[in-house]
Coordinates of C-alpha atoms in Angstrom, one line a residue:
M850 CA -79.2 153.4 90.8
R851 CA -78.4 156.1 88.3
Q852 CA -74.8 154.9 88.1
L853 CA -76.1 151.5 87.2
L854 CA -78.3 152.9 84.5
D855 CA -75.4 154.9 83.0
F856 CA -73.2 151.8 83.0
I857 CA -75.9 149.8 81.1
H858 CA -76.3 152.7 78.6
N859 CA -72.6 153.0 77.9
K860 CA -72.3 149.2 77.6
R861 CA -74.9 149.3 74.8
K862 CA -73.1 152.2 73.0
N863 CA -69.8 150.3 73.2
K864 CA -71.4 147.2 71.7
Q865 CA -72.7 149.2 68.8
G866 CA -69.2 150.7 68.2
S867 CA -67.7 147.3 68.3
M868 CA -70.1 146.0 65.7
L869 CA -69.3 148.9 63.5
I870 CA -65.6 148.3 63.9
L871 CA -66.1 144.6 63.1
V872 CA -68.1 145.4 60.0
L873 CA -65.4 147.8 58.9
I874 CA -62.7 145.1 59.5
I875 CA -64.7 142.6 57.5
M876 CA -65.2 145.0 54.6
V877 CA -61.5 145.8 54.5
V878 CA -60.6 142.1 54.5
G879 CA -63.1 141.4 51.8
L880 CA -61.7 144.3 49.7
I881 CA -58.2 142.9 50.2
L882 CA -59.3 139.4 49.2
F883 CA -61.2 140.8 46.2
T884 CA -58.3 142.9 45.1
S885 CA -55.9 139.9 45.5
A886 CA -58.2 137.7 43.5
M887 CA -58.4 140.3 40.8
M888 CA -54.6 140.6 40.7
I889 CA -54.1 136.9 40.7
T890 CA -56.7 136.5 37.9
T891 CA -55.0 139.3 35.9
E892 CA -51.6 137.8 36.4
T893 CA -52.8 134.4 35.6
R894 CA -54.5 135.6 32.5
T895 CA -51.4 137.5 31.4
R896 CA -49.2 134.5 32.0
Y897 CA -51.6 132.3 30.2
Y898 CA -51.7 134.6 27.2
Q899 CA -47.9 134.8 27.2
N900 CA -47.6 131.1 27.4
A901 CA -50.2 130.6 24.7
K902 CA -48.4 133.0 22.4
A903 CA -45.1 131.3 23.2
N904 CA -46.6 127.9 22.6
Q905 CA -48.2 129.2 19.4
A906 CA -44.9 130.6 18.2
R907 CA -43.2 127.3 19.0
L908 CA -46.0 125.4 17.2
T909 CA -45.8 127.8 14.2
V910 CA -42.1 127.7 13.8
T911 CA -42.0 123.9 14.1
S912 CA -44.9 123.5 11.6
V913 CA -43.3 125.9 9.1
A914 CA -39.9 124.1 9.3
E915 CA -41.5 120.6 8.9
A916 CA -43.8 121.8 6.1
F917 CA -40.8 123.4 4.3
Y918 CA -38.7 120.2 4.5
Q919 CA -41.7 118.1 3.3
A920 CA -41.9 120.4 0.3
V921 CA -38.2 119.9 -0.3
Y922 CA -38.4 116.1 0.1
L923 CA -41.2 115.9 -2.4
Q924 CA -39.4 118.3 -4.6
E925 CA -42.1 120.9 -4.7
I926 CA -39.1 123.0 -3.7
T927 CA -36.4 121.5 -5.8
D928 CA -32.9 120.8 -4.6
E929 CA -31.6 123.3 -7.1
Q930 CA -33.9 126.0 -5.7
L931 CA -32.8 125.1 -2.2
E932 CA -29.1 125.3 -3.1
A933 CA -29.7 128.6 -4.8
L934 CA -31.3 130.1 -1.7
A935 CA -28.3 128.9 0.4
A936 CA -25.8 130.2 -2.0
A937 CA -27.4 133.6 -1.9
D938 CA -27.7 133.7 1.9
A939 CA -31.4 134.5 1.2
Q940 CA -34.1 135.4 3.7
I941 CA -37.8 134.7 3.0
T942 CA -41.0 135.7 4.8
F943 CA -43.9 133.3 5.0
N944 CA -47.3 134.9 4.5
I945 CA -50.3 132.6 5.4
S946 CA -53.6 133.3 3.8
G947 CA -56.9 131.6 4.3
S948 CA -60.4 131.7 2.7
S949 CA -62.4 131.5 5.9
V950 CA -60.0 132.8 8.6
A951 CA -57.5 135.4 7.7
G952 CA -53.9 134.4 8.1
A953 CA -50.9 136.2 9.6
A954 CA -50.3 139.6 8.0
A955 CA -46.5 139.2 8.3
T956 CA -46.3 142.4 10.3
S957 CA -43.3 143.1 12.4
N958 CA -44.9 141.6 15.5
N959 CA -46.6 138.7 13.7
T960 CA -44.3 137.0 11.2
T961 CA -42.3 133.9 10.3
T962 CA -39.0 134.1 8.4
A963 CA -36.3 131.7 7.2
K964 CA -32.7 132.6 6.7
F965 CA -30.5 130.3 4.5
D966 CA -26.8 129.6 4.9
S967 CA -24.3 126.9 3.8
G968 CA -21.5 125.4 5.7
V969 CA -19.5 122.2 6.5
V970 CA -20.6 119.7 9.1
G971 CA -18.5 116.6 9.7
G972 CA -16.7 117.2 6.5
S973 CA -19.9 117.3 4.4
E974 CA -21.4 120.2 2.7
T975 CA -24.6 121.3 4.4
I976 CA -27.4 123.8 4.1
I977 CA -28.6 125.5 7.3
I978 CA -32.0 127.1 7.6
Y979 CA -32.8 129.4 10.6
F980 CA -36.6 129.6 11.1
S981 CA -38.0 132.3 13.3
T982 CA -41.6 133.1 14.4
T983 CA -42.6 136.3 16.3
I984 CA -46.0 136.7 17.9
D985 CA -46.1 140.0 19.7
S986 CA -43.2 139.9 22.1
Q987 CA -42.8 136.1 21.9
E988 CA -40.1 134.7 19.6
E989 CA -39.3 131.0 18.9
N990 CA -36.4 129.8 16.7
V991 CA -35.3 126.5 15.2
K992 CA -32.2 125.7 13.2
M993 CA -32.6 122.9 10.6
T994 CA -29.4 121.4 9.2
L995 CA -29.6 119.5 5.9
T996 CA -27.0 117.5 4.2
S997 CA -26.8 115.5 1.0
P998 CA -24.9 112.2 1.7
D999 CA -21.8 111.7 -0.3
D1000 CA -22.3 109.3 -3.2
T1001 CA -20.3 106.3 -2.3
D1002 CA -20.6 104.9 -5.8
D1003 CA -18.3 106.0 -8.6
P1004 CA -20.2 108.8 -10.4
N1005 CA -19.7 107.1 -13.8
L1006 CA -20.8 103.7 -12.7
F1007 CA -23.9 103.0 -14.8
Q1008 CA -24.7 106.7 -15.2
N1009 CA -24.9 106.1 -18.9
C1010 CA -26.8 103.3 -20.7
V1011 CA -23.5 102.3 -22.4
D1012 CA -20.1 103.6 -21.4
A1013 CA -17.1 102.3 -23.3
G1014 CA -13.8 103.4 -21.9
E1015 CA -11.8 102.7 -25.0
G1016 CA -14.4 102.7 -27.7
A1017 CA -16.7 100.0 -29.1
D1018 CA -17.7 98.1 -32.1
L1019 CA -21.4 98.6 -32.3
G1020 CA -22.2 98.4 -36.0
Q1021 CA -25.1 95.9 -35.6
C1022 CA -26.7 97.2 -32.4
L1023 CA -30.1 98.4 -31.4
I1024 CA -29.6 100.7 -28.4
G1025 CA -31.7 102.9 -26.2
A1026 CA -35.3 102.0 -27.4
G1027 CA -38.1 102.4 -24.9
A1028 CA -36.8 105.4 -22.9
P1029 CA -39.6 107.2 -21.1
A1030 CA -40.5 110.7 -22.2
G1031 CA -38.1 113.2 -20.7
A1032 CA -35.4 110.7 -19.8
T1033 CA -32.2 112.6 -19.4
D1034 CA -29.8 109.7 -19.0
N1035 CA -30.3 107.8 -22.3
F1036 CA -26.6 108.2 -23.4
V1037 CA -24.2 106.0 -25.2
V1038 CA -20.7 107.3 -24.4
L1039 CA -17.8 106.1 -26.6
R1040 CA -14.7 107.5 -25.0
G1041 CA -12.2 106.1 -27.5
N1042 CA -12.1 105.4 -31.2
S1043 CA -15.1 103.4 -32.3
D1044 CA -16.4 101.5 -35.3
L1045 CA -20.0 101.9 -36.3
A1046 CA -19.5 100.7 -39.8
G1047 CA -21.4 97.7 -41.2
S1048 CA -24.5 99.1 -39.6
G1049 CA -27.2 98.5 -42.1
T1050 CA -29.6 97.2 -39.4
G1051 CA -28.2 99.3 -36.6
R1052 CA -30.4 101.9 -34.8
M1053 CA -29.4 104.3 -32.0
D1054 CA -32.3 105.8 -30.0
S1055 CA -29.8 107.0 -27.3
V1056 CA -27.9 110.2 -27.6
V1057 CA -24.5 109.0 -29.0
V1058 CA -21.5 110.8 -27.5
C1059 CA -18.1 110.3 -29.1
T1060 CA -14.8 111.6 -27.6
G1061 CA -12.6 109.9 -30.2
I1062 CA -12.6 109.0 -33.8
I1063 CA -15.7 107.4 -35.3
T1064 CA -15.7 105.2 -38.4
G1065 CA -19.2 104.5 -39.7
S1066 CA -21.5 104.3 -42.7
S1067 CA -24.4 106.3 -43.7
G1068 CA -26.6 103.2 -43.2
N1069 CA -26.5 103.7 -39.5
I1070 CA -29.6 105.6 -38.7
Y1071 CA -29.6 107.7 -35.5
H1072 CA -32.8 108.7 -33.8
N1073 CA -31.4 111.2 -31.3
D1074 CA -28.6 113.7 -31.1
V1075 CA -25.1 112.7 -32.1
V1076 CA -22.5 114.6 -30.1
F1077 CA -18.8 114.8 -30.9
Y1078 CA -17.4 116.0 -27.6
G1079 CA -14.0 117.6 -27.1
S1080 CA -11.1 118.6 -29.2
D1081 CA -10.0 115.0 -29.9
A1082 CA -13.3 113.9 -31.4
G1083 CA -14.1 113.8 -35.1
Y1084 CA -15.1 111.7 -38.0
N1085 CA -12.7 109.3 -39.9
I1086 CA -12.9 110.6 -43.4
G1087 CA -10.5 107.9 -44.7
S1088 CA -12.9 105.3 -46.0
G1089 CA -15.7 105.7 -48.6
G1090 CA -19.3 105.5 -47.6
N1091 CA -18.9 107.3 -44.3
G1092 CA -21.6 109.5 -43.0
I1093 CA -24.1 110.6 -40.4
T1094 CA -27.8 110.2 -41.0
I1095 CA -30.2 111.3 -38.3
A1096 CA -33.9 110.5 -38.8
A1097 CA -35.8 113.7 -39.7
G1098 CA -37.1 115.6 -36.7
E1099 CA -35.5 113.3 -34.1
G1100 CA -32.1 114.8 -33.4
D1101 CA -29.3 117.2 -34.4
C1102 CA -25.5 116.8 -34.8
Y1103 CA -23.2 118.6 -32.4
F1104 CA -19.4 119.1 -32.6
V1105 CA -18.6 120.8 -29.3
S1106 CA -15.2 121.7 -27.7
P1107 CA -14.7 123.6 -24.5
D1108 CA -13.6 127.2 -24.7
G1109 CA -9.9 127.4 -25.3
E1110 CA -9.8 124.2 -27.3
L1111 CA -10.3 123.7 -31.0
G1112 CA -11.9 120.6 -32.6
Y1113 CA -12.2 119.4 -36.2
V1114 CA -15.1 117.7 -37.9
F1115 CA -12.9 115.6 -40.1
R1116 CA -9.9 113.6 -39.0
N1117 CA -7.5 111.0 -40.5
S1118 CA -7.5 107.5 -39.2
D1119 CA -4.6 108.3 -36.9
G1120 CA -6.6 111.1 -35.3
S1121 CA -4.8 114.0 -36.9
P1122 CA -7.1 116.8 -38.2
N1123 CA -7.8 116.7 -41.9
T1124 CA -8.0 120.3 -43.0
A1125 CA -8.0 119.7 -46.8
V1126 CA -10.9 117.3 -47.3
S1127 CA -12.0 117.3 -51.0
N1128 CA -14.2 115.0 -52.9
N1129 CA -14.3 112.3 -50.3
Y1130 CA -17.5 110.3 -50.3
F1131 CA -19.3 111.6 -47.2
N1132 CA -23.0 111.9 -46.4
F1133 CA -24.1 114.5 -43.9
N1134 CA -27.9 114.1 -43.5
V1135 CA -29.1 115.9 -40.4
D1136 CA -31.7 118.5 -39.4
N1137 CA -29.3 121.0 -37.8
L1138 CA -25.6 121.1 -37.4
V1139 CA -23.9 122.9 -34.4
L1140 CA -20.2 123.7 -34.5
R1141 CA -18.8 125.0 -31.1
N1142 CA -15.1 125.8 -31.3
T1143 CA -14.8 123.5 -34.2
V1144 CA -13.4 123.7 -37.7
Y1145 CA -15.5 122.4 -40.6
N1146 CA -13.3 122.4 -43.7
G1147 CA -14.6 119.9 -46.3
Y1148 CA -15.8 120.5 -49.8
G1149 CA -16.2 118.8 -53.2
Q1150 CA -18.8 117.2 -55.5
N1151 CA -18.9 114.1 -53.4
M1152 CA -19.5 115.8 -50.1
Y1153 CA -23.2 115.5 -49.6
N1154 CA -24.2 118.0 -46.9
I1155 CA -28.0 117.6 -46.5
I1156 CA -28.8 120.0 -43.8
N1157 CA -32.5 120.4 -43.4
G1158 CA -32.5 123.1 -40.9
R1159 CA -29.6 125.4 -39.9
I1160 CA -25.9 125.5 -39.1
L1161 CA -24.7 127.3 -36.0
S1162 CA -21.0 128.0 -35.9
D1163 CA -19.7 129.5 -32.7
G1164 CA -15.9 129.7 -32.6
G1165 CA -13.6 127.8 -34.9
S1166 CA -14.3 128.3 -38.6
L1167 CA -16.7 127.2 -41.3
N1168 CA -15.2 126.9 -44.8
N1169 CA -17.3 128.8 -47.2
T1170 CA -17.1 126.3 -50.0
V1171 CA -18.4 123.6 -47.7
L1172 CA -21.9 124.7 -48.5
Q1173 CA -21.7 124.7 -52.3
Y1174 CA -22.7 121.0 -52.7
G1175 CA -25.6 118.9 -51.6
D1176 CA -29.2 119.6 -50.8
M1177 CA -29.4 122.8 -48.9
N1178 CA -32.3 124.7 -47.5
P1179 CA -31.8 128.4 -48.0
G1180 CA -35.4 129.4 -47.1
Y1181 CA -34.7 130.9 -43.6
G1182 CA -32.9 134.1 -44.6
N1183 CA -30.0 135.9 -42.9
D1184 CA -30.1 136.5 -39.2
A1185 CA -29.8 140.2 -38.3
G1186 CA -27.0 141.3 -36.1
Q1187 CA -24.6 138.4 -37.0
N1188 CA -21.5 138.6 -39.2
W1189 CA -21.4 136.2 -42.1
G1190 CA -19.5 137.7 -45.1
A1191 CA -20.3 135.4 -48.0
S1192 CA -22.8 136.1 -50.7
S1193 CA -23.6 132.6 -51.7
P1194 CA -27.3 131.8 -51.4
Y1195 CA -26.3 128.6 -49.6
N1196 CA -25.1 130.7 -46.7
N1197 CA -28.5 132.2 -46.1
F1198 CA -29.3 129.6 -43.4
V1199 CA -26.0 129.9 -41.6
L1200 CA -25.5 131.8 -38.4
E1201 CA -21.9 132.4 -37.5
R1202 CA -20.8 134.2 -34.4
N1203 CA -17.5 135.9 -34.2
A1204 CA -15.8 138.7 -32.2
A1205 CA -17.7 141.3 -34.2
S1206 CA -21.2 140.0 -33.3
S1207 CA -23.2 139.9 -30.1
A1208 CA -24.1 136.5 -28.7
Y1209 CA -26.9 135.3 -31.0
V1210 CA -28.5 138.7 -31.3
G1211 CA -31.3 138.5 -33.8
G1212 CA -31.0 134.8 -34.1
N1213 CA -34.4 133.0 -34.2
S1214 CA -35.6 130.7 -31.4
L1215 CA -34.2 127.6 -33.1
M1216 CA -30.7 129.1 -33.1
Q1217 CA -31.0 129.9 -29.4
E1218 CA -32.3 126.4 -28.6
L1219 CA -29.3 124.9 -30.4
A1220 CA -26.9 127.2 -28.6
N1221 CA -28.5 126.4 -25.2
Q1222 CA -28.3 122.6 -25.9
A1223 CA -24.6 122.9 -26.9
N1224 CA -24.0 124.7 -23.6
E1225 CA -25.8 122.0 -21.7
Y1226 CA -23.7 119.3 -23.3
L1227 CA -20.5 121.2 -22.4
N1228 CA -21.5 122.2 -18.9
G1229 CA -24.1 119.7 -17.6
D1230 CA -24.2 116.1 -16.4
L1231 CA -22.6 114.8 -19.6
Q1232 CA -19.6 117.1 -19.0
S1233 CA -19.3 115.9 -15.4
S1234 CA -19.4 112.2 -16.6
I1235 CA -16.8 112.7 -19.2
D1236 CA -14.5 114.8 -17.1
A1237 CA -14.6 112.3 -14.3
G1238 CA -13.0 109.8 -16.7
F1239 CA -13.5 106.1 -17.0
P1240 CA -13.1 104.2 -13.7
T1241 CA -9.7 102.6 -13.3
S1242 CA -9.2 99.1 -11.9
A1243 CA -8.1 100.6 -8.6
Q1244 CA -11.3 102.6 -8.4
A1245 CA -13.3 99.5 -9.3
R1246 CA -11.6 97.5 -6.6
T1247 CA -12.3 100.1 -4.0
Q1248 CA -15.9 100.2 -5.1
F1249 CA -16.8 96.5 -4.8
G1250 CA -13.8 94.6 -3.5
V1251 CA -12.0 91.7 -5.1
P1252 CA -12.5 87.9 -4.7
S1253 CA -9.6 87.6 -2.4
S1254 CA -11.4 89.8 0.0
A1255 CA -14.3 87.3 0.4
P1256 CA -15.0 87.3 4.1
S1257 CA -14.2 84.2 6.2
G1258 CA -17.1 81.9 6.5
S1259 CA -18.2 82.4 2.9
T1260 CA -19.9 79.3 1.6
V1261 CA -18.5 77.4 -1.4
I1262 CA -21.0 76.5 -4.0
T1263 CA -20.8 72.7 -4.5
G1264 CA -20.6 70.8 -7.8
G1265 CA -24.0 69.3 -6.9
Q1266 CA -25.6 72.7 -6.5
L1267 CA -24.2 73.8 -9.9
A1268 CA -25.4 70.6 -11.6
N1269 CA -28.9 70.5 -10.1
G1270 CA -29.6 74.0 -8.8
A1271 CA -30.4 75.1 -5.3
T1272 CA -32.3 77.7 -3.2
L1273 CA -29.9 79.9 -1.3
T1274 CA -30.3 82.3 1.6
A1275 CA -28.6 85.7 1.6
G1276 CA -24.9 85.7 2.3
N1277 CA -21.4 85.4 0.7
Y1278 CA -20.6 82.5 -1.7
I1279 CA -17.6 81.3 -3.6
I1280 CA -17.8 79.8 -7.1
N1281 CA -14.5 78.1 -8.0
G1282 CA -15.2 78.1 -11.7
G1283 CA -17.1 75.4 -13.7
S1284 CA -20.6 75.7 -15.1
L1285 CA -24.2 75.9 -14.0
G1286 CA -26.0 73.1 -15.7
A1287 CA -24.7 70.8 -18.4
S1288 CA -23.1 72.0 -21.6
G1289 CA -24.6 71.0 -24.9
W1290 CA -28.2 70.1 -25.5
S1291 CA -30.2 69.4 -22.4
N1292 CA -33.7 70.0 -21.2
K1293 CA -32.6 70.1 -17.6
D1294 CA -32.8 73.5 -16.0
A1295 CA -30.5 73.9 -13.0
T1296 CA -31.9 76.9 -11.2
I1297 CA -30.2 78.8 -8.3
T1298 CA -32.8 80.9 -6.6
C1299 CA -31.9 84.0 -4.6
D1300 CA -34.6 85.5 -2.4
L1301 CA -33.9 89.2 -1.8
A1302 CA -36.4 89.1 1.1
T1303 CA -33.5 87.4 3.0
G1304 CA -30.9 90.0 2.2
N1305 CA -28.0 90.6 -0.2
Y1306 CA -26.0 88.0 -2.0
T1307 CA -22.4 88.1 -3.2
F1308 CA -20.8 85.4 -5.4
Y1309 CA -17.0 85.6 -5.6
V1310 CA -16.1 83.9 -8.8
N1311 CA -12.5 82.6 -8.7
G1312 CA -12.3 80.7 -12.0
N1313 CA -13.8 80.8 -15.5
F1314 CA -17.6 80.3 -15.1
S1315 CA -20.3 79.5 -17.6
I1316 CA -24.1 79.5 -17.2
N1317 CA -25.2 76.7 -19.5
S1318 CA -28.4 74.8 -19.0
G1319 CA -29.6 76.7 -16.0
H1320 CA -30.2 80.2 -14.6
F1321 CA -30.0 82.4 -11.6
E1322 CA -33.5 83.6 -10.6
V1323 CA -33.8 86.5 -8.3
I1324 CA -37.2 86.8 -6.5
N1325 CA -38.9 89.3 -4.2
G1326 CA -37.0 92.2 -5.8
A1327 CA -40.0 94.5 -6.1
N1328 CA -39.5 97.7 -4.0
S1329 CA -36.3 96.2 -2.6
D1330 CA -32.9 97.8 -2.4
N1331 CA -31.2 94.4 -2.0
W1332 CA -29.0 93.0 -4.7
V1333 CA -27.0 90.1 -6.0
R1334 CA -23.4 90.6 -7.0
F1335 CA -21.0 88.5 -9.1
I1336 CA -17.4 89.6 -8.5
L1337 CA -15.0 88.2 -11.0
A1338 CA -11.3 87.6 -10.0
D1339 CA -8.7 89.1 -12.2
G1340 CA -8.5 87.4 -15.6
V1341 CA -11.7 85.4 -15.0
D1342 CA -14.3 85.2 -17.8
M1343 CA -18.0 84.6 -17.6
N1344 CA -20.0 83.0 -20.4
I1345 CA -23.8 83.3 -20.3
G1346 CA -25.5 80.8 -22.5
Q1347 CA -23.9 78.7 -25.2
P1348 CA -24.1 78.1 -28.9
A1349 CA -26.0 74.8 -28.3
N1350 CA -28.6 76.6 -26.2
M1351 CA -30.8 77.1 -29.3
Y1352 CA -31.6 73.4 -29.3
G1353 CA -33.2 73.3 -25.9
N1354 CA -36.3 74.9 -24.4
R1355 CA -34.6 75.9 -21.1
T1356 CA -34.1 79.3 -19.7
T1357 CA -30.4 80.2 -19.5
G1358 CA -28.9 83.2 -17.8
I1359 CA -30.0 85.6 -15.1
I1360 CA -33.6 86.8 -14.4
S1361 CA -33.8 89.6 -11.9
T1362 CA -36.3 92.2 -12.8
G1363 CA -39.5 90.4 -11.9
T1364 CA -41.2 91.8 -15.0
H1365 CA -40.7 88.8 -17.2
T1366 CA -40.1 85.1 -17.1
G1367 CA -38.5 82.6 -19.4
R1368 CA -36.7 83.3 -22.7
T1369 CA -37.9 86.9 -23.2
Q1370 CA -36.3 90.3 -23.0
A1371 CA -37.3 92.5 -20.1
T1372 CA -38.3 96.0 -21.0
S1373 CA -39.1 97.7 -17.7
G1374 CA -38.1 97.8 -14.0
K1375 CA -34.5 97.7 -12.7
P1376 CA -32.3 94.6 -12.5
H1377 CA -31.1 93.5 -9.1
V1378 CA -27.9 91.8 -10.3
Y1379 CA -24.5 93.3 -10.8
I1380 CA -21.5 91.7 -12.6
F1381 CA -18.2 93.3 -11.7
G1382 CA -14.6 92.6 -12.9
A1383 CA -11.7 94.9 -12.0
S1384 CA -9.1 93.6 -14.5
G1385 CA -8.9 91.5 -17.6
N1386 CA -12.4 90.1 -17.6
T1387 CA -14.6 89.1 -20.5
V1388 CA -18.4 88.7 -20.2
T1389 CA -19.9 86.9 -23.3
M1390 CA -23.6 86.6 -23.9
Y1391 CA -24.9 84.1 -26.4
Q1392 CA -28.1 83.6 -28.4
Y1393 CA -31.3 83.0 -26.3
A1394 CA -29.5 83.8 -23.1
V1395 CA -31.5 86.0 -20.8
V1396 CA -29.4 88.6 -18.8
D1397 CA -31.0 91.2 -16.5
A1398 CA -27.9 92.8 -15.0
Y1399 CA -25.7 95.9 -14.7
I1400 CA -22.3 94.8 -16.1
G1401 CA -19.1 96.7 -15.2
V1402 CA -15.7 95.3 -16.3
F1403 CA -12.7 97.6 -16.1
G1404 CA -9.0 97.7 -17.0
S1405 CA -6.8 99.1 -19.7
S1406 CA -5.5 97.8 -23.0
D1407 CA -2.2 99.5 -22.2
N1408 CA -1.3 96.6 -20.0
G1409 CA -3.6 93.9 -21.4
T1410 CA -6.2 94.1 -18.6
E1411 CA -9.1 95.6 -20.5
G1412 CA -12.6 94.5 -19.6
T1413 CA -14.7 93.3 -22.5
V1414 CA -18.4 92.6 -23.1
L1415 CA -19.3 90.6 -26.2
F1416 CA -22.7 90.1 -27.8
N1417 CA -22.9 86.9 -29.8
N1418 CA -26.0 86.4 -31.9
G1419 CA -28.6 88.4 -30.1
P1420 CA -29.0 87.5 -26.4
Y1421 CA -31.9 88.9 -24.4
F1422 CA -30.1 91.6 -22.5
Y1423 CA -31.6 94.2 -20.2
G1424 CA -29.4 96.4 -18.1
R1425 CA -26.5 98.8 -18.5
I1426 CA -22.9 98.3 -19.5
T1427 CA -19.7 100.0 -18.3
A1428 CA -16.8 98.3 -19.9
T1429 CA -13.4 99.1 -21.4
T1430 CA -14.7 97.9 -24.7
I1431 CA -18.0 96.5 -26.1
R1432 CA -18.3 94.5 -29.3
Y1433 CA -20.9 92.9 -31.4
V1434 CA -19.4 89.7 -32.8
G1435 CA -21.9 88.3 -35.3
G1436 CA -25.4 86.9 -35.9
T1437 CA -28.6 88.6 -34.8
P1438 CA -28.1 92.3 -34.0
A1439 CA -27.4 93.1 -30.3
S1440 CA -30.3 94.7 -28.5
I1441 CA -29.7 97.0 -25.5
P1442 CA -33.1 98.7 -24.7
Y1443 CA -33.2 101.6 -22.3
C1444 CA -32.9 100.6 -18.7
P1445 CA -32.9 103.1 -15.7
D1446 CA -29.7 103.4 -13.7
P1447 CA -29.6 101.6 -10.3
T1448 CA -30.3 104.8 -8.3
A1449 CA -33.0 106.1 -10.7
E1450 CA -36.2 107.7 -9.6
E1451 CA -39.3 105.6 -9.2
F1452 CA -41.7 105.6 -12.1
T1453 CA -45.4 105.2 -11.7
G1454 CA -46.9 105.0 -15.2
N1455 CA -45.4 108.0 -17.0
I1456 CA -45.1 110.1 -13.8
A1457 CA -41.6 110.4 -12.3
I1458 CA -41.6 110.6 -8.5
R1459 CA -38.5 112.5 -7.5
Y1460 CA -37.3 112.8 -3.9
S1461 CA -34.8 115.2 -2.5
E1462 CA -31.2 114.1 -1.9
Y1463 CA -31.1 116.2 1.3
N1464 CA -31.7 114.7 4.7
V1465 CA -32.3 116.4 8.0
I1466 CA -29.3 115.7 10.4
A1467 CA -30.2 118.2 13.1
F1468 CA -33.3 120.1 14.3
D1469 CA -32.4 122.4 17.2
Y1470 CA -34.4 125.1 19.1
Y1471 CA -32.5 128.0 20.2
Y1472 CA -33.0 131.4 21.9

């Protein structure tokens, strides 16, 4: 019995021990599970934070890169500033501040930087920017590659309002009026010898740039700078009544030659320097005169030098006796630190720089402005345009092709369409000469309509062509980059309007700006029509003809292939002209108001919207 009781007692004790062991096992398992859960949570949290920081770094570096390019595209950071950063291999750090939440402090473990470099990709000059964002130990990088597409157009094609390859006869012309404030492309470039005489009603609101010999009269009133550019430029002193008159307060006269060359103010009709000018009838009525590497050597009772401001001579020489005659203004006094050895009171407003004087030391702000402007003419866009030269026939052919290259399938314009007009869809057309509309008096208006909403148009003109009692009308050109081109075969002429046009009420010519209708002159917008001729072409515009177009006719008088543009009795022209020679031939003065170039910035009111020339061609993340 006792053994039975001991067995029962021991059984109860073993059961209690088993329960204790079970409880202990459960506690150990629970502790293991709790510890594992804590470790998993900690690891998950760490991984989450690391991923968050990495994602934030990726987001930050991407946002900074995109925001930076947006600033470049809208020219808040200009192309010039961008190029300067690349040229200097610069590095910049972005600091972000905020009014409600503090931004990154740009510490070593919380910063975004950009490194700039330049290189060549696919044969094109590029700018490469390496953006890097660091947040604690996480770093994200992106490489942005920018390139400015090569300009496929000839750099001189319509860069200037008027560009004459071998000079011009513009005595009775009104050029450059209506340019917006700050326009930097309102230039008339006369590359050869030009005649501006007989200009009693002429007016030049453009900057007139001459690279050859100019013959003119004091009646031609300029309302902007007059620039004699290069060592071959000068004024023909051979005929009486010559002179330069610039309206007071509207421009200055510059004679500028590159360093190492020497120009002369006065020249003979054959282009040779005239270094012994005396008592020739010459009127020099300007605010300020700038002589850069140029000799001014004229004097005498009939040399009327009316200089209302100052003369700046830098290089070359200025004959002392030049200043003895005419209406001078000696009220400014000598400029300290300069070397001018004469004692005549007429020299008191002269600043001459030579080897013994520092560059414009002590000169007043006006002198410095004149010096800076002379440097800009010698080293800026004007210098690039002139140094590039006038386009040759070969360059012109490369640029826009020739009629013989009209693609197969081009549509021939029929005689009926020329007689009665037509509405055409975009494509290539051939005009085998003839005329649009009837010649002589007629009230019938043969209109050929080109809708730019359908695409581009090219008219290959294989024979002499006249626009008589009709016109080409270009519609839907607003905010469109599409165009209409007339390509003239070698030796083919184009006449727009006719002397008899004055007897009718019809519109004759080419209307393409969308800013006017009928027989009026456009004054704003950009034409959508181009007239090209590579060799031996003449484009003549007659009274009452309306012409909205960029006209480019090329060639050389050396082989009788010069391209010529003629103004006959005041047509309504709006556009730009690049031609071997340009002439006014009689009647009402020719009017060429300011017109923006084909690639000009958009204008909204008086605000110019400029966009970057750089495009993103690659956006690569790297580690």
